[in-house]
């Protein structure tokens, strides 16, 4: 249940507990259960005419810079998300499971947080199960999201080993669903 | 919900079918399995009274779930809005909106500028995102808060392949307590489809 904290705001009292409750439930609103949430998609959209991926060079939450250009030869899942975005939170564990399943076969995941700071993202990661072990990049001014043509969160792209955007996924996606995996596997780097 | 198949050029403005074609359109709609559906909420929060209106037709689903004013205020105050600024948006009848291409025969395109709200016999467009952003700039809302606002909104335009969807906030701009119809429009190839969520109540 999302507790209304406005009286506490006006009274100058701590609103953090109430805000956390609200932020956690805004997508579902109120007391609706998981069964009432919009289902995550189990399929990806193949792009008919793949084009070169836009540049992507950002620091992660530990201050380490990542450049997509350095990942030629790997299959890269680029995911644009935010901590307050309910479907983003719901799909992230599936990205971690996918990453664990295929990282040794050449899959890299870059999760690009749009418009938030390091503290916000870092605090959020502890709430996930499994917690992400792939890099969480910070697009604090949302310039990268705009460069990639993102219009809503979450939006994900798959970049093939040659650096072309070959797959798109708009909206929350269960990335380790069998149908999605079947679409990704053919593009993994050849051993 | 009513779903109306429309025809027209690929431009920004599509036209309803002329009356003489209504029977043909009705037949097409019937064949495609998009008969009118009731407008009752599919879900009502037992504690807050916030209702969800939803429908699915032509392989596309649309839903509106009201975000109560205090929920909206809390969200934006947590992201850097002053309470007075958050109040402006919270009092504009805000809905968590989901549009999904479930099984449409191809990609769907929409622009929120083509959607309308019918209230008290008047039909009006939805408040554009750019107008909200301009207002926040004028009121001195911090950049980071405006950025959060922009990305939390339902997209102003989007293309969905089958399986794709978004969820985001949509303000009608109506005062709390209003009852309204939402007319959503999307295109598949060169045809425009229109779905109406009837008699949606904005709880205050």
Short mmCIF file of C-alpha atoms in Angstrom, two decimals:
data_model
loop_
_atom_site.label_atom_id
_atom_site.label_comp_id
_atom_site.label_asym_id
_atom_site.label_seq_id
_atom_site.Cartn_x
_atom_site.Cartn_y
_atom_site.Cartn_z
CA UNK A 1 0.00 0.00 0.00
CA UNK A 2 1.32 3.42 -0.92
CA UNK A 3 1.03 5.61 2.15
CA UNK A 4 0.30 9.27 1.47
CA UNK A 5 3.07 11.27 3.10
CA UNK A 6 1.95 14.80 2.32
CA UNK A 7 0.97 15.66 5.86
CA UNK A 8 4.46 14.57 6.93
CA UNK A 9 6.04 16.69 4.21
CA UNK A 10 4.07 19.73 5.30
CA UNK A 11 4.99 19.05 8.91
CA UNK A 12 8.67 18.77 8.03
CA UNK A 13 8.83 15.16 9.22
CA UNK A 14 10.76 12.34 7.66
CA UNK A 15 8.99 11.03 4.60
CA UNK A 16 11.56 8.45 3.55
CA UNK A 17 9.71 5.35 4.74
CA UNK A 18 6.50 6.44 3.09
CA UNK A 19 8.28 7.51 -0.07
CA UNK A 20 10.01 4.17 -0.36
CA UNK A 21 6.65 2.48 -0.09
CA UNK A 22 5.19 4.76 -2.72
CA UNK A 23 8.11 4.45 -5.10
CA UNK A 24 7.96 0.72 -4.80
CA UNK A 25 4.32 0.52 -5.70
CA UNK A 26 3.76 3.40 -8.09
CA UNK A 27 3.77 1.18 -11.09
CA UNK A 28 1.18 -1.12 -9.73
CA UNK A 29 -0.64 1.44 -7.62
CA UNK A 30 -2.02 0.37 -4.34
CA UNK A 31 -2.42 -3.20 -3.32
CA UNK A 32 -2.64 -4.99 -6.62
CA UNK A 33 -0.72 -8.23 -6.71
CA UNK A 34 1.94 -9.41 -9.11
CA UNK A 35 -0.70 -11.16 -11.18
CA UNK A 36 -2.22 -7.76 -11.96
CA UNK A 37 0.99 -6.22 -13.25
CA UNK A 38 1.46 -5.87 -17.00
CA UNK A 39 3.22 -9.03 -18.15
CA UNK A 40 6.84 -8.82 -19.21
CA UNK A 41 7.37 -9.56 -22.88
CA UNK A 42 9.02 -12.85 -23.78
CA UNK A 43 10.14 -11.90 -27.24
CA UNK A 44 12.52 -9.46 -28.87
CA UNK A 45 12.17 -7.41 -32.03
CA UNK A 46 14.61 -8.22 -34.81
CA UNK A 47 15.71 -5.13 -36.74
CA UNK A 48 15.45 -5.67 -40.48
CA UNK A 49 18.19 -3.28 -41.57
CA UNK A 50 20.81 -3.19 -38.83
CA UNK A 51 22.84 0.01 -38.58
CA UNK A 52 25.97 0.85 -36.63
CA UNK A 53 25.29 1.44 -32.95
CA UNK A 54 25.54 5.02 -31.70
CA UNK A 55 28.54 5.75 -29.51
CA UNK A 56 28.20 4.80 -25.85
CA UNK A 57 30.92 5.77 -23.42
CA UNK A 58 29.90 6.27 -19.80
CA UNK A 59 31.18 5.68 -16.31
CA UNK A 60 29.62 3.05 -14.09
CA UNK A 61 28.64 3.51 -10.45
CA UNK A 62 32.20 2.70 -9.39
CA UNK A 63 33.69 5.36 -11.64
CA UNK A 64 35.00 2.93 -14.26
CA UNK A 65 34.54 4.07 -17.85
CA UNK A 66 32.99 1.67 -20.36
CA UNK A 67 33.13 2.21 -24.11
CA UNK A 68 30.94 0.17 -26.40
CA UNK A 69 33.60 0.53 -29.08
CA UNK A 70 35.88 -1.66 -26.97
CA UNK A 71 33.40 -4.52 -27.05
CA UNK A 72 33.61 -5.44 -30.72
CA UNK A 73 33.54 -9.19 -31.01
CA UNK A 74 31.02 -9.61 -28.19
CA UNK A 75 27.25 -9.61 -28.20
CA UNK A 76 26.18 -6.62 -26.10
CA UNK A 77 22.80 -6.04 -24.46
CA UNK A 78 22.40 -2.30 -23.84
CA UNK A 79 19.54 -1.60 -21.45
CA UNK A 80 18.22 1.89 -20.64
CA UNK A 81 16.43 2.00 -17.29
CA UNK A 82 15.79 3.92 -14.08
CA UNK A 83 15.31 2.83 -10.48
CA UNK A 84 11.81 4.30 -10.22
CA UNK A 85 10.60 2.52 -13.36
CA UNK A 86 8.57 -0.56 -12.32
CA UNK A 87 9.07 -2.67 -15.46
CA UNK A 88 12.78 -1.79 -15.41
CA UNK A 89 13.09 -3.24 -11.94
CA UNK A 90 11.09 -6.30 -12.85
CA UNK A 91 13.18 -7.17 -15.90
CA UNK A 92 16.60 -6.65 -14.35
CA UNK A 93 16.87 -10.01 -12.57
CA UNK A 94 16.24 -11.73 -15.90
CA UNK A 95 19.12 -9.79 -17.42
CA UNK A 96 21.39 -11.02 -14.66
CA UNK A 97 20.30 -14.61 -15.22
CA UNK A 98 20.87 -14.21 -18.96
CA UNK A 99 24.29 -12.69 -18.29
CA UNK A 100 25.30 -15.55 -16.02
CA UNK A 101 24.14 -18.05 -18.61
CA UNK A 102 26.00 -16.59 -21.58
CA UNK A 103 28.83 -14.32 -20.43
CA UNK A 104 31.38 -17.05 -21.04
CA UNK A 105 30.06 -17.37 -24.58
CA UNK A 106 30.58 -13.69 -25.33
CA UNK A 107 27.57 -11.82 -23.90
CA UNK A 108 28.10 -8.46 -22.23
CA UNK A 109 25.32 -6.49 -20.52
CA UNK A 110 25.49 -2.72 -20.05
CA UNK A 111 22.62 -1.29 -18.00
CA UNK A 112 22.43 2.46 -18.49
CA UNK A 113 20.58 4.31 -15.75
CA UNK A 114 18.91 7.41 -17.15
CA UNK A 115 18.89 10.62 -15.17
CA UNK A 116 19.90 9.46 -11.70
CA UNK A 117 23.03 9.71 -9.60
CA UNK A 118 25.42 7.12 -8.25
CA UNK A 119 24.00 7.04 -4.73
CA UNK A 120 20.48 6.40 -5.96
CA UNK A 121 21.51 3.57 -8.24
CA UNK A 122 23.89 2.01 -5.73
CA UNK A 123 21.22 1.96 -3.02
CA UNK A 124 18.81 0.31 -5.42
CA UNK A 125 21.01 -2.58 -6.46
CA UNK A 126 20.85 -4.17 -3.02
CA UNK A 127 17.11 -4.66 -3.45
CA UNK A 128 17.46 -6.95 -6.46
CA UNK A 129 17.60 -10.73 -6.38
CA UNK A 130 19.78 -11.70 -8.03
CA UNK A 131 21.77 -8.46 -7.73
CA UNK A 132 23.30 -7.35 -11.03
CA UNK A 133 26.95 -8.19 -11.56
CA UNK A 134 27.13 -6.45 -14.94
CA UNK A 135 28.12 -2.77 -15.15
CA UNK A 136 25.54 -0.14 -14.21
CA UNK A 137 26.37 2.97 -16.24
CA UNK A 138 25.24 6.49 -15.40
CA UNK A 139 23.61 8.63 -18.09
CA UNK A 140 22.93 11.46 -15.69
CA UNK A 141 21.82 14.00 -18.30
CA UNK A 142 20.02 11.38 -20.46
CA UNK A 143 22.09 12.37 -23.48
CA UNK A 144 22.97 8.77 -24.29
CA UNK A 145 19.32 7.74 -24.13
CA UNK A 146 18.48 10.50 -26.58
CA UNK A 147 21.38 9.58 -28.86
CA UNK A 148 20.04 6.03 -28.98
CA UNK A 149 16.51 7.21 -29.79
CA UNK A 150 15.02 5.98 -26.55
CA UNK A 151 11.49 7.30 -26.05
CA UNK A 152 10.39 5.37 -22.99
CA UNK A 153 11.92 3.22 -20.26
CA UNK A 154 12.89 0.49 -20.29
CA UNK A 155 14.25 0.14 -23.80
CA UNK A 156 16.98 -2.32 -24.73
CA UNK A 157 19.11 -2.97 -27.76
CA UNK A 158 21.34 -5.85 -28.77
CA UNK A 159 24.56 -4.96 -30.56
CA UNK A 160 26.13 -7.75 -32.58
CA UNK A 161 29.87 -8.56 -32.57
CA UNK A 162 30.30 -6.27 -35.60
CA UNK A 163 28.84 -3.30 -33.72
CA UNK A 164 25.42 -3.21 -35.38
CA UNK A 165 22.11 -2.84 -33.56
CA UNK A 166 20.27 -6.02 -34.51
CA UNK A 167 17.54 -6.36 -31.86
CA UNK A 168 15.27 -3.99 -29.93
CA UNK A 169 13.06 -4.52 -26.90
CA UNK A 170 10.72 -1.71 -25.87
CA UNK A 171 9.07 -2.28 -22.52
CA UNK A 172 9.77 -4.72 -19.73
CA UNK A 173 11.13 -8.01 -21.03
CA UNK A 174 11.89 -11.38 -19.50
CA UNK A 175 15.28 -11.69 -21.15
CA UNK A 176 15.93 -15.27 -20.11
CA UNK A 177 12.57 -16.54 -21.35
CA UNK A 178 13.05 -19.39 -23.79
CA UNK A 179 11.71 -17.44 -26.75
CA UNK A 180 14.02 -14.49 -26.11
CA UNK A 181 17.02 -16.75 -25.59
CA UNK A 182 16.27 -18.53 -28.85
CA UNK A 183 16.41 -15.16 -30.61
CA UNK A 184 19.71 -14.17 -29.01
CA UNK A 185 21.75 -17.35 -29.19
CA UNK A 186 22.31 -17.32 -32.98
CA UNK A 187 24.09 -13.98 -32.65
CA UNK A 188 26.58 -15.01 -29.96
CA UNK A 189 30.18 -14.90 -31.17
CA UNK A 190 31.29 -18.06 -32.86
CA UNK A 191 33.84 -20.01 -30.79
CA UNK B 1 -14.33 0.63 -24.70
CA UNK B 2 -15.27 1.25 -28.25
CA UNK B 3 -12.85 0.52 -31.02
CA UNK B 4 -13.35 2.32 -34.29
CA UNK B 5 -11.46 1.54 -37.43
CA UNK B 6 -10.64 4.71 -39.29
CA UNK B 7 -9.13 5.37 -42.65
CA UNK B 8 -7.17 8.29 -43.95
CA UNK B 9 -3.89 9.46 -45.28
CA UNK B 10 -0.69 8.88 -43.41
CA UNK B 11 -0.59 12.49 -42.23
CA UNK B 12 -1.11 13.80 -38.75
CA UNK B 13 -4.87 14.01 -39.00
CA UNK B 14 -6.97 11.04 -39.84
CA UNK B 15 -10.69 11.28 -40.42
CA UNK B 16 -13.52 9.16 -39.20
CA UNK B 17 -15.20 7.06 -41.83
CA UNK B 18 -18.04 8.79 -43.65
CA UNK B 19 -21.44 7.57 -42.58
CA UNK B 20 -22.01 5.72 -45.83
CA UNK B 21 -19.04 3.53 -44.99
CA UNK B 22 -20.06 2.93 -41.41
CA UNK B 23 -21.68 -0.40 -42.16
CA UNK B 24 -18.58 -1.55 -43.97
CA UNK B 25 -16.40 -0.45 -41.11
CA UNK B 26 -18.64 -2.17 -38.62
CA UNK B 27 -18.36 -5.34 -40.62
CA UNK B 28 -14.59 -5.05 -40.72
CA UNK B 29 -14.47 -4.46 -36.99
CA UNK B 30 -16.72 -7.42 -36.38
CA UNK B 31 -14.60 -9.66 -38.57
CA UNK B 32 -11.51 -8.58 -36.67
CA UNK B 33 -13.14 -9.39 -33.39
CA UNK B 34 -13.17 -5.89 -32.00
CA UNK B 35 -16.73 -5.55 -30.86
CA UNK B 36 -17.43 -2.85 -28.26
CA UNK B 37 -16.54 -3.82 -24.74
CA UNK B 38 -18.02 -2.56 -21.50
CA UNK B 39 -16.46 0.37 -19.69
CA UNK B 40 -16.53 -0.88 -16.11
CA UNK B 41 -13.20 -0.77 -14.25
CA UNK B 42 -11.35 -4.03 -14.39
CA UNK B 43 -9.94 -3.42 -10.93
CA UNK B 44 -10.58 -1.07 -8.01
CA UNK B 45 -8.15 -0.67 -5.17
CA UNK B 46 -10.22 -1.55 -2.10
CA UNK B 47 -8.42 0.95 0.09
CA UNK B 48 -7.90 3.96 -2.15
CA UNK B 49 -10.73 3.53 -4.62
CA UNK B 50 -8.34 4.06 -7.52
CA UNK B 51 -9.75 2.26 -10.53
CA UNK B 52 -8.11 0.62 -13.50
CA UNK B 53 -9.85 0.81 -16.85
CA UNK B 54 -8.52 -1.50 -19.51
CA UNK B 55 -9.39 -3.06 -22.78
CA UNK B 56 -7.89 -5.08 -25.57
CA UNK B 57 -8.86 -4.98 -29.21
CA UNK B 58 -7.20 -5.51 -32.56
CA UNK B 59 -4.29 -7.02 -30.68
CA UNK B 60 -3.60 -3.82 -28.75
CA UNK B 61 -4.29 -3.29 -25.06
CA UNK B 62 -4.72 0.00 -23.25
CA UNK B 63 -5.13 0.62 -19.55
CA UNK B 64 -5.42 3.56 -17.22
CA UNK B 65 -4.87 3.29 -13.47
CA UNK B 66 -5.30 6.46 -11.50
CA UNK B 67 -2.39 7.66 -9.44
CA UNK B 68 -3.88 9.46 -6.50
CA UNK B 69 -2.71 13.02 -5.91
CA UNK B 70 -0.72 12.13 -2.80
CA UNK B 71 1.07 9.35 -4.68
CA UNK B 72 2.03 11.76 -7.45
CA UNK B 73 3.16 14.42 -5.00
CA UNK B 74 5.31 11.94 -3.11
CA UNK B 75 6.94 10.69 -6.30
CA UNK B 76 7.95 14.14 -7.51
CA UNK B 77 8.90 15.61 -4.13
CA UNK B 78 11.29 12.65 -3.82
CA UNK B 79 12.83 13.75 -7.12
CA UNK B 80 13.41 17.39 -6.33
CA UNK B 81 10.08 19.11 -6.90
CA UNK B 82 8.88 21.63 -4.35
CA UNK B 83 5.56 20.64 -2.91
CA UNK B 84 3.85 23.57 -4.63
CA UNK B 85 5.19 22.47 -8.01
CA UNK B 86 4.31 18.84 -7.40
CA UNK B 87 0.80 19.95 -6.45
CA UNK B 88 0.30 21.43 -9.91
CA UNK B 89 0.83 18.08 -11.57
CA UNK B 90 -0.81 16.00 -8.85
CA UNK B 91 -4.04 17.92 -9.32
CA UNK B 92 -4.14 17.27 -13.08
CA UNK B 93 -5.73 13.78 -12.86
CA UNK B 94 -2.69 11.60 -13.50
CA UNK B 95 -2.92 7.99 -14.68
CA UNK B 96 -0.42 5.18 -14.96
CA UNK B 97 -0.94 4.33 -18.58
CA UNK B 98 0.01 1.13 -20.37
CA UNK B 99 -0.22 0.63 -24.11
CA UNK B 100 0.92 -2.68 -25.51
CA UNK B 101 1.05 -4.26 -28.92
CA UNK B 102 0.03 -7.76 -27.96
CA UNK B 103 -0.76 -9.38 -31.28
CA UNK B 104 -1.44 -6.62 -33.79
CA UNK B 105 -0.66 -7.54 -37.39
CA UNK B 106 2.48 -5.42 -37.52
CA UNK B 107 4.02 -2.43 -35.80
CA UNK B 108 1.76 0.18 -34.29
CA UNK B 109 2.61 3.89 -34.15
CA UNK B 110 1.03 6.47 -31.93
CA UNK B 111 1.42 10.10 -30.97
CA UNK B 112 -0.18 11.44 -27.84
CA UNK B 113 -1.02 14.58 -29.77
CA UNK B 114 -3.61 12.44 -31.57
CA UNK B 115 -5.25 11.35 -28.32
CA UNK B 116 -8.14 13.27 -26.80
CA UNK B 117 -10.14 13.59 -23.64
CA UNK B 118 -13.91 14.08 -23.76
CA UNK B 119 -15.23 15.91 -20.72
CA UNK B 120 -18.52 17.72 -20.27
CA UNK B 121 -19.33 17.35 -23.97
CA UNK B 122 -16.05 18.99 -24.93
CA UNK B 123 -13.21 17.19 -26.65
CA UNK B 124 -9.73 18.45 -25.87
CA UNK B 125 -6.16 17.26 -26.44
CA UNK B 126 -4.00 15.99 -23.64
CA UNK B 127 -1.59 18.54 -22.14
CA UNK B 128 1.64 18.18 -24.17
CA UNK B 129 4.83 17.14 -22.44
CA UNK B 130 6.60 20.24 -23.74
CA UNK B 131 4.04 22.46 -22.00
CA UNK B 132 4.70 20.76 -18.68
CA UNK B 133 8.45 21.06 -19.14
CA UNK B 134 8.15 24.74 -20.04
CA UNK B 135 6.07 25.28 -16.93
CA UNK B 136 8.65 23.58 -14.73
CA UNK B 137 11.38 25.72 -16.24
CA UNK B 138 9.38 28.87 -15.59
CA UNK B 139 8.76 27.77 -11.99
CA UNK B 140 12.45 27.08 -11.43
CA UNK B 141 12.19 23.32 -11.01
CA UNK B 142 15.75 21.90 -10.92
CA UNK B 143 17.15 20.26 -14.05
CA UNK B 144 17.40 16.85 -12.40
CA UNK B 145 13.77 16.99 -11.34
CA UNK B 146 12.65 18.02 -14.81
CA UNK B 147 14.64 15.13 -16.23
CA UNK B 148 12.90 12.71 -13.88
CA UNK B 149 9.56 14.18 -14.88
CA UNK B 150 10.28 13.81 -18.58
CA UNK B 151 11.25 10.15 -18.34
CA UNK B 152 8.42 9.22 -15.98
CA UNK B 153 5.81 10.34 -18.50
CA UNK B 154 4.16 8.04 -20.97
CA UNK B 155 6.05 8.54 -24.26
CA UNK B 156 4.81 11.35 -26.49
CA UNK B 157 5.24 9.10 -29.48
CA UNK B 158 6.36 5.55 -29.93
CA UNK B 159 6.41 2.52 -32.20
CA UNK B 160 5.66 -0.93 -30.85
CA UNK B 161 6.33 -4.20 -32.59
CA UNK B 162 4.24 -7.11 -31.32
CA UNK B 163 5.23 -7.72 -27.72
CA UNK B 164 6.44 -4.17 -27.08
CA UNK B 165 4.87 -1.77 -24.61
CA UNK B 166 5.42 1.12 -22.25
CA UNK B 167 4.13 2.20 -18.90
CA UNK B 168 4.19 5.82 -17.83
CA UNK B 169 2.32 8.73 -16.33
CA UNK B 170 -0.31 10.56 -18.31
CA UNK B 171 -2.07 13.68 -17.08
CA UNK B 172 -5.48 14.57 -18.46
CA UNK B 173 -5.27 18.15 -17.24
CA UNK B 174 -8.76 17.85 -15.78
CA UNK B 175 -9.63 18.84 -12.21
CA UNK B 176 -9.96 16.14 -9.57
CA UNK B 177 -13.44 14.66 -9.47
CA UNK B 178 -13.86 14.81 -13.25
CA UNK B 179 -15.39 12.05 -15.31
CA UNK B 180 -14.11 11.72 -18.83
CA UNK B 181 -13.60 9.48 -21.84
CA UNK B 182 -10.09 8.88 -23.14
CA UNK B 183 -9.83 8.49 -26.90
CA UNK B 184 -6.59 6.70 -27.80
CA UNK B 185 -5.47 6.42 -31.40
CA UNK B 186 -2.78 4.40 -33.11
CA UNK B 187 -1.89 3.46 -36.63
CA UNK B 188 -1.05 0.18 -38.26
CA UNK B 189 0.33 0.66 -41.76
CA UNK B 190 -2.04 3.21 -43.32
CA UNK B 191 -5.01 2.65 -41.05
CA UNK B 192 -5.90 4.49 -37.89
CA UNK B 193 -7.56 2.71 -35.00
CA UNK B 194 -9.37 4.43 -32.18
CA UNK B 195 -10.15 3.05 -28.77
CA UNK B 196 -12.21 4.87 -26.17
CA UNK B 197 -12.15 4.24 -22.46
CA UNK B 198 -15.54 5.52 -21.38
CA UNK B 199 -16.57 7.24 -18.20
CA UNK B 200 -13.28 7.17 -16.36
CA UNK B 201 -13.57 8.85 -12.98
CA UNK B 202 -10.74 10.88 -11.53
CA UNK B 203 -10.92 10.36 -7.79
CA UNK B 204 -9.96 13.41 -5.76
#
